[in-house]
C-alpha angles and dihedrals in degrees: 000000000000129000107241121189122193117207110203125027103220128115095295095041096052090046091052090049092054092048093048091050091050088055088060099257130136106250134199124177123204126187123178090202130057113290114227113252091240091056092046089052093049093049092047091048089057092042093241111154116231143167128215129200096021147046114232098208097194092058094042092053091057089072125115088205135008126208109205133203113241089233093069109089124228092238094058117116093242093055092046090052091050092049091050089057091049093233116162108259117191141162125249088251093057092046099045094046089066091066104049133072091195119121114253134214109194121192129191138162141130095258131017100021094121093051091047092047095048093047093048090050091046093053094048095044095047090047088060102259120151093236138161129206119216148124116083089001136049125359126353114284090217093052092050091049087053099044106029139046105220120170092209138027128197108203129190105209126196125206089249090058092046091053088070098041115103108154099019106129116179118199091225118029121191129192111182101181145322124227128156112286138138090017090154086072092051104052087264088286114132090200091063091053091048092052089050092056093047090059085086085078100037097106098033116147132201089272095050117111108220112195121187145148103269094195094057105113094213093050090048091052094051099033091118087074089072107086109252095226094064129101102256122201116187129199111214137182114224133304086034117081122220141146082285120026119193118207129176091270109023149016115236122207130175089252097047145304138268133204113244093212091064096046118120092234123042139208134063093275091053090049085060093045091050091048091053092047094048092048090050093047094048090045085057089053103264108150123238089241090059092046092055091043098051104029093080092056094059118118117192124227116273123272095033109108086315116176106228109168149348129219127175090341092310116125123213119211126192112208097156091143088070094101097154135052096251091057089054089049089056091047095051089047090056097069134062095190129086111281132210103201124209105198139161146069129133107357114228097201090288124185106209099187091094087068097051099097094044092047090050093048102038114017116086093175139010129204118190112213113194148084092260117031097161097116094047092046091050092050103039107014096090096042101060131063090210111049127146139161134204143154092221119088094204091052090051094052093043091053091049090052091052090055096042127102129190110293095025126127122227103203128189103201107145107183085206142079117268105224098107094068106005141043093243141324091285091056090048091051094045092050090048092053093046092049092047089053091048095048097043098041110114094356 
């Protein structure tokens, strides 16, 4: 019987605690924050001891193994103390994978991994597969391993989760892209972040399907990190040729082709996400007939280029999940109509120059929504005839409506975190949708 300590009492932590107990181990859960009442109740019901609002280091360091929440950074004092003691420190993904014989599709990337994961899961589920959805989305992987007997799992995996995966070996591993993000967790070294993402392939075998965007310059540069013996499937934009080839009008696979105009999600980035999901699903055995049957019924998660209203021929789009510059780049590239862009929030060290050409070509007006818009004003304020800033969401939308003509797009795509004015990106998106409804109702 091992002593297992869980650090972090969120969805994944509580699930890991339940699974560890079911394996016959002594379990203790510690959360420095305030544990939700529902989680406290669940732990108490299973007689799992826990602490909330503190970490008792002496008790934690008695562990034989520690399962850590991805939200706890490597540089934290608690992690440094654990590492000094040489105690095994793993993620919930690493731990739970030991106790399932199900096949696993694991998906990571800087942008688009949630869309790719949800679409892959949708295709498998609609095709009749006994499949679970977990990882950085949905219910705890560990809890599903404990309670359910799925034949397949589709897992969205963050770099933070991968950092504590050592033997995790998905049957199908997908890397959609790599752009700078979360560099504060990686000593502000992009190379460290890249190596973290490539851990998705670290235990790949000859039978492993490795799916990735072959045109991505970063992936090309580090491609030697993918074991040579694996079954590689590249996504390419024309004129390149891969297992999926994306042209201006269609996506071509070995099994068939699909028209981009009729796809349920639009834009070049979503063509890539769809390609990755379809390759993953067909690698799992889903037929091309089922792909073409069930692809049109897919609905993406909220806050990702989500249509949320129409008024006098003007379309409102909620892309609140776009919390970095690259996500905004993808969003602007998804429309061929004039855009009024609502941008801003808590800047994450953004470099906005990558947006300059798209802003010049597509954006007829920009409204900065945040408590401090200085950086955005300095970069874009002199380049646009229509430029405004506010810390009131309703004011931002009203101004956009004044500038808009029939056929225009009003796009919330912030490039920034939301914590200056909102609880999180979901709250920002929900308030945007509610305010759009309020302002357009009856007009």
